[in-house]
Short mmCIF file of C-alpha atoms and ligand atoms in Angstrom, two decimals:
data_model
loop_
_atom_site.label_atom_id
_atom_site.label_comp_id
_atom_site.label_asym_id
_atom_site.label_seq_id
_atom_site.Cartn_x
_atom_site.Cartn_y
_atom_site.Cartn_z
CA UNK K 1 -185.64 0.20 -13.92
CA UNK K 2 -183.38 3.30 -13.77
CA UNK K 3 -181.88 4.02 -10.33
CA UNK K 4 -179.62 7.00 -9.65
CA UNK K 5 -177.24 6.85 -6.67
CA UNK K 6 -175.78 10.18 -5.55
CA UNK K 7 -172.96 10.26 -3.00
CA UNK K 8 -170.49 7.38 -3.21
CA UNK K 9 -168.89 7.81 0.21
CA UNK K 10 -168.24 5.20 2.86
CA UNK K 11 -171.93 4.20 2.88
CA UNK K 12 -173.15 5.07 -0.62
CA UNK K 13 -170.32 3.15 -2.31
CA UNK K 14 -171.51 -0.16 -0.81
CA UNK K 15 -175.22 0.59 -1.18
CA UNK K 16 -174.73 1.18 -4.91
CA UNK K 17 -172.55 -1.94 -5.17
CA UNK K 18 -175.37 -4.14 -3.80
CA UNK K 19 -177.76 -2.74 -6.39
CA UNK K 20 -175.19 -3.40 -9.16
CA UNK K 21 -174.73 -6.98 -7.99
CA UNK K 22 -178.44 -7.73 -7.61
CA UNK K 23 -180.07 -10.44 -9.77
CA UNK K 24 -182.49 -7.99 -11.35
CA UNK K 25 -179.62 -5.92 -12.78
CA UNK K 26 -180.81 -2.34 -12.42
CA UNK K 27 -180.00 0.39 -14.89
CA UNK K 28 -177.69 2.27 -12.53
CA UNK K 29 -176.34 5.79 -12.93
CA UNK K 30 -174.02 7.10 -10.21
CA UNK K 31 -172.69 10.55 -9.33
CA UNK K 32 -170.40 12.03 -6.70
CA UNK K 33 -169.23 15.61 -6.44
CA UNK K 34 -165.61 14.41 -6.04
CA UNK K 35 -164.12 14.30 -9.51
CA UNK K 36 -163.17 10.82 -10.70
CA UNK K 37 -165.07 9.09 -7.88
CA UNK K 38 -168.05 7.93 -9.98
CA UNK K 39 -165.84 6.63 -12.84
CA UNK K 40 -163.80 4.68 -10.24
CA UNK K 41 -166.99 3.10 -8.91
CA UNK K 42 -168.14 2.25 -12.46
CA UNK K 43 -164.77 0.64 -13.28
CA UNK K 44 -165.31 -1.68 -10.31
CA UNK K 45 -169.06 -2.34 -10.52
CA UNK K 46 -170.43 -1.42 -13.97
CA UNK K 47 -173.35 0.92 -14.65
CA UNK K 48 -172.79 4.47 -15.82
CA UNK K 49 -171.17 7.59 -14.37
CA UNK K 50 -173.19 10.80 -14.71
CA UNK K 51 -171.45 14.16 -14.77
CA UNK K 52 -174.08 16.05 -12.77
CA UNK K 53 -176.98 15.50 -10.39
CA UNK K 54 -179.41 16.56 -13.13
CA UNK K 55 -177.96 14.08 -15.66
CA UNK K 56 -178.11 11.25 -13.11
CA UNK K 57 -181.74 11.76 -12.04
CA UNK K 58 -183.43 12.55 -15.37
CA UNK K 59 -185.68 9.54 -16.14
CA UNK K 60 -184.77 7.79 -12.87
CA UNK K 61 -187.61 5.91 -11.15
CA UNK K 62 -185.65 5.93 -7.87
CA UNK K 63 -183.00 8.31 -6.60
CA UNK K 64 -180.89 7.16 -3.65
CA UNK K 65 -178.67 9.59 -1.75
CA UNK K 66 -176.16 9.16 1.07
CA UNK K 67 -174.79 12.65 1.74
CA UNK K 68 -172.89 14.13 4.68
CA UNK K 69 -175.47 16.55 6.14
CA UNK K 70 -178.21 19.21 5.65
CA UNK K 71 -176.07 21.54 3.54
CA UNK K 72 -175.27 18.87 0.90
CA UNK K 73 -178.89 17.66 0.87
CA UNK K 74 -180.01 21.23 0.14
CA UNK K 75 -177.49 21.57 -2.72
CA UNK K 76 -178.59 18.25 -4.26
CA UNK K 77 -182.29 19.15 -3.89
CA UNK K 78 -181.74 22.44 -5.73
CA UNK K 79 -180.04 20.63 -8.63
CA UNK K 80 -182.36 17.61 -8.65
CA UNK K 81 -185.80 19.21 -8.49
CA UNK K 82 -185.80 20.89 -11.95
CA UNK K 83 -184.63 17.62 -13.55
CA UNK K 84 -186.83 14.84 -12.10
CA UNK K 85 -189.95 13.29 -13.62
CA UNK K 86 -193.32 13.13 -11.85
CA UNK K 87 -193.62 9.95 -9.78
CA UNK K 88 -189.89 9.66 -8.98
CA UNK K 89 -189.16 8.34 -5.48
CA UNK K 90 -186.14 9.85 -3.71
CA UNK K 91 -184.82 7.69 -0.86
CA UNK K 92 -182.43 9.74 1.29
CA UNK K 93 -180.17 7.68 3.57
CA UNK K 94 -178.29 10.72 4.92
CA UNK K 95 -178.63 11.62 8.59
CA UNK K 96 -180.05 15.17 8.61
CA UNK K 97 -182.39 17.39 10.57
CA UNK K 98 -186.08 16.52 10.50
CA UNK K 99 -186.74 20.12 9.41
CA UNK K 100 -184.84 19.81 6.12
CA UNK K 101 -186.38 16.37 5.48
CA UNK K 102 -189.85 17.94 5.71
CA UNK K 103 -188.83 20.90 3.51
CA UNK K 104 -187.39 18.69 0.78
CA UNK K 105 -190.42 16.39 1.11
CA UNK K 106 -192.76 19.35 0.51
CA UNK K 107 -190.77 20.48 -2.54
CA UNK K 108 -190.83 16.94 -3.98
CA UNK K 109 -194.61 16.73 -3.42
CA UNK K 110 -195.02 20.05 -5.27
CA UNK K 111 -193.15 18.42 -8.19
CA UNK K 112 -195.56 15.41 -8.01
CA UNK K 113 -192.72 13.23 -6.79
CA UNK K 114 -191.99 11.55 -3.43
CA UNK K 115 -189.35 11.87 -0.75
CA UNK K 116 -188.51 9.35 1.98
CA UNK K 117 -186.20 10.46 4.78
CA UNK K 118 -184.57 7.10 5.41
CA UNK K 119 -181.50 7.29 7.69
CA UNK K 120 -179.74 4.06 8.48
CA UNK K 121 -178.12 2.28 11.38
CA UNK K 122 -175.50 -0.46 11.07
CA UNK K 123 -172.48 1.54 9.93
CA UNK K 124 -170.04 0.83 7.14
CA UNK K 125 -170.01 -2.90 7.98
CA UNK K 126 -173.81 -2.98 7.66
CA UNK K 127 -173.59 -1.23 4.29
CA UNK K 128 -170.87 -3.61 3.11
CA UNK K 129 -172.76 -6.72 4.30
CA UNK K 130 -176.20 -5.54 3.16
CA UNK K 131 -177.51 -5.70 6.73
CA UNK K 132 -178.50 -2.07 7.37
CA UNK K 133 -181.55 -1.02 9.36
CA UNK K 134 -183.57 1.69 7.59
CA UNK K 135 -185.89 4.00 9.57
CA UNK K 136 -188.10 5.81 7.07
CA UNK K 137 -190.50 8.73 7.10
CA UNK K 138 -192.87 9.58 4.26
CA UNK K 139 -196.05 8.42 2.59
CA UNK K 140 -197.19 4.77 2.72
CA UNK K 141 -197.51 4.26 -1.01
CA UNK K 142 -194.03 5.55 -1.90
CA UNK K 143 -192.60 3.52 0.97
CA UNK K 144 -194.29 0.32 -0.26
CA UNK K 145 -192.80 0.84 -3.73
CA UNK K 146 -189.35 1.56 -2.30
CA UNK K 147 -189.16 -1.47 0.04
CA UNK K 148 -187.96 -4.00 -2.59
CA UNK K 149 -185.19 -1.60 -3.65
CA UNK K 150 -184.01 -0.99 -0.06
CA UNK K 151 -184.19 -4.70 0.77
CA UNK K 152 -181.35 -5.28 -1.70
CA UNK K 153 -178.95 -3.68 0.81
CA UNK K 154 -180.87 -3.59 4.11
CA UNK K 155 -181.97 -6.34 6.48
CA UNK K 156 -184.70 -4.31 8.21
CA UNK K 157 -186.78 -1.58 6.60
CA UNK K 158 -189.44 0.19 8.68
CA UNK K 159 -191.85 3.07 8.06
CA UNK K 160 -191.90 5.16 11.24
CA UNK K 161 -194.50 7.79 10.25
CA UNK K 162 -194.85 10.83 8.02
CA UNK K 163 -192.11 13.14 6.71
CA UNK K 164 -189.28 13.58 9.23
CA UNK K 165 -190.20 10.50 11.30
CA UNK K 166 -187.19 8.57 9.97
CA UNK K 167 -184.78 11.28 11.14
CA UNK K 168 -186.54 11.56 14.52
CA UNK K 169 -186.20 7.77 14.97
CA UNK K 170 -182.49 7.91 14.11
CA UNK K 171 -182.09 10.73 16.68
CA UNK K 172 -183.79 8.52 19.28
CA UNK K 173 -181.32 5.74 18.41
CA UNK K 174 -178.38 8.11 18.96
CA UNK K 175 -179.80 9.41 22.28
CA UNK K 176 -180.10 5.81 23.48
CA UNK K 177 -176.57 4.82 22.46
CA UNK K 178 -174.31 7.75 23.40
CA UNK K 179 -174.48 7.43 27.20
CA UNK K 180 -174.19 3.69 26.88
CA UNK K 181 -170.82 3.91 25.10
CA UNK K 182 -169.46 6.36 27.69
CA UNK K 183 -170.62 4.00 30.48
CA UNK K 184 -168.84 1.13 28.72
CA UNK K 185 -165.64 3.22 28.53
CA UNK K 186 -165.85 3.97 32.25
CA UNK K 187 -166.53 0.31 33.13
CA UNK K 188 -163.65 -1.04 31.02
CA UNK K 189 -161.26 1.56 32.43
CA UNK K 190 -162.39 0.78 35.99
CA UNK K 191 -161.93 -2.99 35.50
CA UNK K 192 -158.48 -2.48 34.00
CA UNK K 193 -157.30 -0.18 36.83
CA UNK K 194 -158.72 -2.64 39.37
CA UNK K 195 -156.36 -5.25 37.95
CA UNK K 196 -159.09 -7.48 36.51
CA UNK K 197 -158.77 -9.52 33.29
CA UNK K 198 -160.94 -7.17 31.19
CA UNK K 199 -161.66 -9.72 28.45
CA UNK K 200 -162.90 -12.15 31.08
CA UNK K 201 -165.05 -9.43 32.70
CA UNK K 202 -166.64 -8.58 29.33
CA UNK K 203 -167.37 -12.27 28.69
CA UNK K 204 -169.21 -12.46 32.00
CA UNK K 205 -171.10 -9.19 31.48
CA UNK K 206 -172.26 -10.12 27.97
CA UNK K 207 -174.61 -12.63 29.64
CA UNK K 208 -175.89 -10.10 32.18
CA UNK K 209 -177.97 -6.96 32.57
CA UNK K 210 -175.34 -4.54 31.16
CA UNK K 211 -174.99 -6.34 27.83
CA UNK K 212 -175.30 -4.24 24.65
CA UNK K 213 -174.39 -4.16 20.95
CA UNK K 214 -171.58 -1.78 21.89
CA UNK K 215 -170.23 -4.24 24.42
CA UNK K 216 -170.43 -7.18 22.00
CA UNK K 217 -168.90 -5.30 19.06
CA UNK K 218 -166.69 -2.55 20.48
CA UNK K 219 -165.32 -3.61 23.90
CA UNK K 220 -162.35 -5.48 22.41
CA UNK K 221 -161.40 -2.56 20.18
CA UNK K 222 -161.81 -0.09 23.05
CA UNK K 223 -159.58 -2.22 25.29
CA UNK K 224 -156.98 -2.46 22.51
CA UNK K 225 -157.14 1.29 21.78
CA UNK K 226 -157.99 0.51 18.15
CA UNK K 227 -160.16 3.34 16.78
CA UNK K 228 -159.08 3.45 13.17
CA UNK K 229 -162.39 2.31 11.63
CA UNK K 230 -166.13 2.88 11.70
CA UNK K 231 -168.37 5.85 12.53
CA UNK K 232 -166.25 8.91 13.12
CA UNK K 233 -166.24 11.26 16.10
CA UNK K 234 -167.08 14.04 13.61
CA UNK K 235 -170.22 12.26 12.36
CA UNK K 236 -171.39 11.42 15.89
CA UNK K 237 -170.86 15.05 16.94
CA UNK K 238 -172.97 16.07 13.94
CA UNK K 239 -175.75 13.67 15.01
CA UNK K 240 -175.66 14.91 18.62
CA UNK K 241 -175.88 18.49 17.32
CA UNK K 242 -179.04 17.56 15.36
CA UNK K 243 -180.52 15.85 18.42
CA UNK K 244 -179.84 18.80 20.74
CA UNK K 245 -181.28 21.28 18.22
CA UNK K 246 -184.46 19.23 17.91
CA UNK K 247 -184.69 18.73 21.69
CA UNK K 248 -184.19 22.45 22.30
CA UNK K 249 -187.04 23.25 19.91
CA UNK K 250 -189.19 20.81 21.93
CA UNK K 251 -187.94 22.29 25.27
CA UNK K 252 -186.59 18.90 26.31
CA UNK K 253 -183.45 18.52 28.42
CA UNK K 254 -181.07 15.71 27.39
CA UNK K 255 -178.24 16.08 29.92
CA UNK K 256 -176.35 12.85 29.23
CA UNK K 257 -176.47 13.34 25.46
CA UNK K 258 -175.17 16.90 25.84
CA UNK K 259 -172.37 15.80 28.18
CA UNK K 260 -171.19 13.04 25.86
CA UNK K 261 -171.22 15.64 23.07
CA UNK K 262 -168.72 17.65 25.16
CA UNK K 263 -166.62 14.54 25.73
CA UNK K 264 -166.50 13.93 21.98
CA UNK K 265 -165.27 17.51 21.55
CA UNK K 266 -162.38 16.49 23.85
CA UNK K 267 -161.71 13.45 21.65
CA UNK K 268 -161.69 15.73 18.63
CA UNK K 269 -159.18 18.02 20.38
CA UNK K 270 -156.96 14.98 21.01
CA UNK K 271 -156.73 14.48 17.24
CA UNK K 272 -159.54 11.90 17.15
CA UNK K 273 -161.94 13.59 14.70
CA UNK K 274 -161.59 10.66 12.29
CA UNK K 275 -161.51 7.88 14.91
CA UNK K 276 -164.54 5.70 15.55
CA UNK K 277 -166.52 7.42 18.30
CA UNK K 278 -165.93 4.52 20.71
CA UNK K 279 -162.65 6.45 21.18
CA UNK K 280 -164.55 7.95 24.14
CA UNK K 281 -162.44 5.20 25.72
CA UNK K 282 -159.25 7.12 24.93
CA UNK K 283 -160.61 10.23 26.61
CA UNK K 284 -161.60 8.19 29.65
CA UNK K 285 -158.14 6.61 29.84
CA UNK K 286 -156.30 9.92 29.54
CA UNK K 287 -158.58 11.98 31.79
CA UNK K 288 -159.01 9.32 34.47
CA UNK K 289 -155.24 8.83 34.69
CA UNK K 290 -154.67 12.60 34.96
CA UNK K 291 -152.75 12.61 31.65
CA UNK K 292 -155.12 15.37 30.50
CA UNK K 293 -156.90 17.90 32.71
CA UNK K 294 -160.47 17.06 33.73
CA UNK K 295 -162.87 19.82 32.61
P1 LIG Y 301 -169.05 10.29 3.37
O1 LIG Y 301 -168.60 11.69 3.66
O2 LIG Y 301 -168.04 9.19 3.30
O3 LIG Y 301 -169.87 10.27 1.98
C1 LIG Y 301 -170.65 11.32 1.50
C2 LIG Y 301 -170.43 11.41 -0.01
O4 LIG Y 301 -171.32 12.41 -0.52
C3 LIG Y 301 -169.00 11.85 -0.37
O5 LIG Y 301 -168.43 10.94 -1.29
C4 LIG Y 301 -169.21 13.23 -0.98
O6 LIG Y 301 -168.28 13.55 -1.98
C5 LIG Y 301 -170.62 13.09 -1.54
N1 LIG Y 301 -171.25 14.39 -1.80
C6 LIG Y 301 -171.20 15.51 -1.06
N2 LIG Y 301 -171.89 16.50 -1.68
C7 LIG Y 301 -172.39 15.98 -2.81
C8 LIG Y 301 -173.18 16.50 -3.87
N3 LIG Y 301 -173.58 17.78 -3.87
N4 LIG Y 301 -173.50 15.68 -4.89
C9 LIG Y 301 -173.07 14.38 -4.90
N5 LIG Y 301 -172.30 13.83 -3.94
C10 LIG Y 301 -171.97 14.63 -2.90
O7 LIG Y 301 -170.15 9.97 4.46
P2 LIG Y 301 -170.70 8.52 4.89
O8 LIG Y 301 -169.90 8.01 6.03
O9 LIG Y 301 -170.89 7.68 3.67
O10 LIG Y 301 -172.11 8.92 5.50
C11 LIG Y 301 -173.17 9.35 4.68
C12 LIG Y 301 -174.39 9.63 5.57
O11 LIG Y 301 -174.75 8.44 6.26
C13 LIG Y 301 -174.12 10.70 6.64
O12 LIG Y 301 -175.24 11.52 6.77
C14 LIG Y 301 -173.85 9.90 7.89
O13 LIG Y 301 -174.21 10.61 9.09
C15 LIG Y 301 -174.76 8.69 7.67
N6 LIG Y 301 -174.30 7.46 8.35
C16 LIG Y 301 -173.01 7.08 8.26
C17 LIG Y 301 -172.57 5.93 8.93
C18 LIG Y 301 -171.12 5.49 8.88
O14 LIG Y 301 -170.76 4.57 9.64
N7 LIG Y 301 -170.28 6.08 8.04
C19 LIG Y 301 -173.50 5.18 9.67
C20 LIG Y 301 -174.82 5.57 9.71
C21 LIG Y 301 -175.22 6.73 9.05
#
């Protein structure tokens, strides 16, 4: 079975590697717009490097993409659509707007092919360990065919509804997590300034009502000021932008999400664009101590 993987970034690199290492060795063709990137991946994992989107997807049964945002998805769609065969299933793991997911889905349907908007949660570690959660939108039949492929690198794969439902679910995930991380930053900073043993406090709270994935997996790094890993401030700001655009179109107010978006702009201004977004902690530390001016 021919599978094309387009976009070998922090996520796509590992997703493709799981497919290469799978028992049913797939006929893999990979492509990335950065010159030399696909040949580097092939040198490590096997398969073949294509020199264009069109060359990668011709004759592919599945196309898998993990691209930065809407603009790149649009570029890839324009290059891919004239080259694909009828029946091809395109699984897009990028986080994008629901609007572009529906547009690309419609164009794929017109070409007698299928599109699943399938953003993921679990981060780079989840991609590396094959434990991603996939939230998909699209038609049932294409989804059913795509499940065994996605299960090679994901622990949970769910169909959330029609086109765009995967992106809307991912947006819901981000709305639910952003305020939580800011609250964790405030709590850790408060405990530290109160002279408590923060590690001990976290241990106690992990058993209580404020427990969360963020607390279990990020509190130690936040306390240590270690942000050089993970899901960047830039990517989280992109996701919040998508959420606020969608919410505005629905006339919904999301005050906490919007505020944390502003806080992440502060982190960016501190030089933290590439830090994991739990660096909200750094902003809290600096602003609460008066090191930087409160807005
Ligand atoms: P990344 O920037 O590391 O990777 C994107 C890759 O796409 C790059 O290698 C880039 O060169 C390639 N690309 C861009 N335009 C292309 C084109 N026209 N053709 C082929 N390749 C092209 O980003 P990432 O961190 O891997 O994230 C990918 C997507 O997954 C994003 O939408 C992000 O929001 C989402 N996501 C990321 C994480 C994470 O922790 N990094 C977690 C969940 C979701």
